[in-house]
XYZ file of C-alpha atoms in Angstrom:
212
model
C -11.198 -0.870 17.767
C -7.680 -0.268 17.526
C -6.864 3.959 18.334
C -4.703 3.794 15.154
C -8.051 2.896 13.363
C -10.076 5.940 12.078
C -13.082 5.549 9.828
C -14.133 8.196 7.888
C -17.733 8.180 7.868
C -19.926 10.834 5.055
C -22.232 13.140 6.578
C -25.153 13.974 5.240
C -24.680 17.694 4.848
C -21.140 17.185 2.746
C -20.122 19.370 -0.195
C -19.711 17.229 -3.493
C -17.111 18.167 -6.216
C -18.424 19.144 -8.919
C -19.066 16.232 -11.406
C -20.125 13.830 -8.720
C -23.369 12.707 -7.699
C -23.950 12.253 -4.132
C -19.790 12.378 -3.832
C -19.253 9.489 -6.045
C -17.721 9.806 -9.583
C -20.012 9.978 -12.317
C -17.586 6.604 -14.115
C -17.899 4.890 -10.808
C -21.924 5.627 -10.469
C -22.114 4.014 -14.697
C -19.809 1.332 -13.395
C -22.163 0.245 -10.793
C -25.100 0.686 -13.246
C -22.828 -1.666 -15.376
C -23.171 -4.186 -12.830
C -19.858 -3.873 -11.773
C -18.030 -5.519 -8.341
C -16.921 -2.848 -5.927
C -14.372 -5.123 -3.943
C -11.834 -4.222 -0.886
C -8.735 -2.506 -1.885
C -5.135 -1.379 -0.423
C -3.914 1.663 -1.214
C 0.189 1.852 -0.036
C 1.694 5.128 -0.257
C 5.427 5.698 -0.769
C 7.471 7.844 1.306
C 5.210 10.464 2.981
C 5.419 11.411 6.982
C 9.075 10.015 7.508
C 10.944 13.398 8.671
C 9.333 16.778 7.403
C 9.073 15.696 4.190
C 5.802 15.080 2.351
C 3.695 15.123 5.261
C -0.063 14.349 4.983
C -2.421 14.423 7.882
C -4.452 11.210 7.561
C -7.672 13.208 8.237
C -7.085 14.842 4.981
C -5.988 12.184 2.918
C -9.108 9.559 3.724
C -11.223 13.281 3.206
C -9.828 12.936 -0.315
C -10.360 9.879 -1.126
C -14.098 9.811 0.465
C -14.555 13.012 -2.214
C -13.351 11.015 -4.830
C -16.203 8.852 -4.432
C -14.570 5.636 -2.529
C -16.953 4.074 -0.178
C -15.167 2.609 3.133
C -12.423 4.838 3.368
C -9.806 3.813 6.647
C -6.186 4.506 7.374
C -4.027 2.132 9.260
C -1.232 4.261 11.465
C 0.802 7.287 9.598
C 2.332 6.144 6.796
C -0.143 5.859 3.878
C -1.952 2.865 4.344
C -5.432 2.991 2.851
C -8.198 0.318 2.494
C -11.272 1.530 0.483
C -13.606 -0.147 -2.354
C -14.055 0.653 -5.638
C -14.648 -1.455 -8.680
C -11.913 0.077 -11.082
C -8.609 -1.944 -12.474
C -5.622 -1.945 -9.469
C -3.876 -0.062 -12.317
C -6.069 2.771 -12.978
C -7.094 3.296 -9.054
C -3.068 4.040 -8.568
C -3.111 6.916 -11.231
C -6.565 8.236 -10.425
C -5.430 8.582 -6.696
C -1.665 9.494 -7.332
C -2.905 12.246 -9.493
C -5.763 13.288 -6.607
C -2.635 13.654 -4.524
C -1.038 15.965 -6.658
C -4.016 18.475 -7.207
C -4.738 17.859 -3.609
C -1.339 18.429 -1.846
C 1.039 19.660 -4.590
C 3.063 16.211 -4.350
C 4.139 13.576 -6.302
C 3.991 10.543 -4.110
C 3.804 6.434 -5.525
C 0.387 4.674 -4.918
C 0.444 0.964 -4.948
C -3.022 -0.561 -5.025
C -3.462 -4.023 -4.310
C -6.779 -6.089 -3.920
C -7.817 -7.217 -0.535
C -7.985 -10.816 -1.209
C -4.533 -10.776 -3.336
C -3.136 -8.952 -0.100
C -3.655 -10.918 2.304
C -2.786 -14.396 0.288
C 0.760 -12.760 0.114
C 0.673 -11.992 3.886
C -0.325 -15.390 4.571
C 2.309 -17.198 2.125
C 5.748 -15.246 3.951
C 8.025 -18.080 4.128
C 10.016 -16.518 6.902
C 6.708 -17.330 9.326
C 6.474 -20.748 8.675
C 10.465 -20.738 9.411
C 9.456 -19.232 12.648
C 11.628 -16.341 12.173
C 10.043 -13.285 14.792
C 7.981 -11.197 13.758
C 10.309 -8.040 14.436
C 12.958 -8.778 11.936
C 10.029 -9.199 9.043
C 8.861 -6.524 6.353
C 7.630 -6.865 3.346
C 7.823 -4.653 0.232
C 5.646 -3.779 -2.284
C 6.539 -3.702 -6.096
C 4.495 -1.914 -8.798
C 5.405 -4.890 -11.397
C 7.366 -7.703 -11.529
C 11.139 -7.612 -12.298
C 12.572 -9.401 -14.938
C 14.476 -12.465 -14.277
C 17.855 -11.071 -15.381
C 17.490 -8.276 -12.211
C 16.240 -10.725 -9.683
C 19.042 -13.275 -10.330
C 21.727 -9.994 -10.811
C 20.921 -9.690 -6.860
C 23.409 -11.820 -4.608
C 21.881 -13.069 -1.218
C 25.431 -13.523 -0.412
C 26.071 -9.684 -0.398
C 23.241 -9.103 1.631
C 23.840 -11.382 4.560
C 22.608 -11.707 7.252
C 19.788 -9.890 5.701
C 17.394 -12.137 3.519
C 15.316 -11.667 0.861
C 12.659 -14.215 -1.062
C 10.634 -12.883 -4.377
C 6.910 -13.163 -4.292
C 4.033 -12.024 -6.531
C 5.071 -8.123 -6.784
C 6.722 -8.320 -3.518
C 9.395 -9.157 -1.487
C 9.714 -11.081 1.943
C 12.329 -9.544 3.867
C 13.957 -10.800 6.632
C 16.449 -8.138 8.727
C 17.941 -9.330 11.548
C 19.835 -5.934 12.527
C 16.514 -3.780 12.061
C 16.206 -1.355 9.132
C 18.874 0.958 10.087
C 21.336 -2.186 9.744
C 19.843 -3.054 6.282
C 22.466 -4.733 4.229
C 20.160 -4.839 1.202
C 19.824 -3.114 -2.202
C 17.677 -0.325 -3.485
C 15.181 -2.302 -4.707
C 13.815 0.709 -7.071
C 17.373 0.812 -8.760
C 18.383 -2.768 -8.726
C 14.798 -3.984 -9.604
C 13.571 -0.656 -12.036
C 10.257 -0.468 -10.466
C 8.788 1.496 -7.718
C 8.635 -0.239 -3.914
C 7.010 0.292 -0.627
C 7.634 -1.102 2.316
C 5.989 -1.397 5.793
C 6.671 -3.889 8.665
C 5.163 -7.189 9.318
C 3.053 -5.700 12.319
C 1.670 -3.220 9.937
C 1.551 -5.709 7.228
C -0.804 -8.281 9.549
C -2.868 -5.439 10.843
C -3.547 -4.159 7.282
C -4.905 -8.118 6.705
C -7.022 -8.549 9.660
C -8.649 -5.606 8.812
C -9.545 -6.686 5.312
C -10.925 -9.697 6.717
């Protein structure tokens, strides 16, 4: 198994929050009663371990989602990347875990949830792979909706050369051929009005190998 790989595994003799039942939410224990599908999931955290800001020891952040009753709880490297299952809405895991952040660590960090079989069909459809571009110069970010027409088509490729940029399903496929620190392109939060995340494509990959 890969050292950046840790699973968290719930012992037997853990303290439950109270509410829970055996250390899963009383909604997710009536969901499963309901018959519903606890499926894989990707959690993507914005901003937290880059410099001394926001810093989150992974240990601590798969211990809070394993108390929040999420069953499969593993962390890919230091920068927030979560898989997990659960059966509730994409939508409603981001606010029920950006608001476990909050009470757990006193910040405010963005949680973009994604399922894992919608993940990895947008790792698998990057254009810039089948152009055979290599794999250092790719990254992919993460939107939390899709931008209107108007703001994709206000963006200029032309400006942002030789950087490129193609518009997926809530993402973007990014090609930068002078590494991040010789980014040419936008702030996609500003330009775009939504939130974005974005990790590299050796991240990207390793988050959809291990959904799979």
């Amino acid at each position: 198994m890969d050292p950046e790989i840790v699973v968290l595994q719930a012992g037997l003799d853990q303290q439950h929050a109270p509410g829970r039942i055996g250390a899963q939410p009383v909604r997710e224990q009536a969901a499963s009663r309901a018959g519903a599908v606890s499926t894989t999931r990707v959690a993507l955290l914005r901003g937290i371990n880059v410099g001394k800001a926001k810093r989150i020891a992974m240990a601590d952040l798969r211990a809070m989602m394993e108390s929040r009753g999420y069953a499969g709880v593993r962390t890919l490297g230091q920068s927030g990347n979560v898989l997990f299952t659960a059966t509730h809405p994409d939508a409603a895991l981001e606010q029920e875990i950006t608001a476990s952040i909050k009470t757990t660590f006193g910040m405010q960090v963005a949680v973009l949830v994604r399922t894992g079989a919608a993940f990895s069909a947008a790792v698998n459809r990057n254009p810039f792979v089948a152009r055979g571009v290599p794999a250092t110069e790719l990254h992919v970010c993460f939107l939390s909706a899709t931008p209107s027409a108007a703001m994709i088509k206000a963006i200029d490729p032309d400006d942002c050369a030789p950087d490129e940029f193609v518009f997926g399903d809530r993402l973007i496929y990014i090609r930068l051929p002078n590494g991040v620190m010789g980014s040419t392109l936008p702030d996609w939060d500003r330009v775009l009005g939504v939130r974005a995340t974005q990790r590299n494509w050796n991240t990207t990959t390793k988050l959809r190998d291990l959904i799979a």
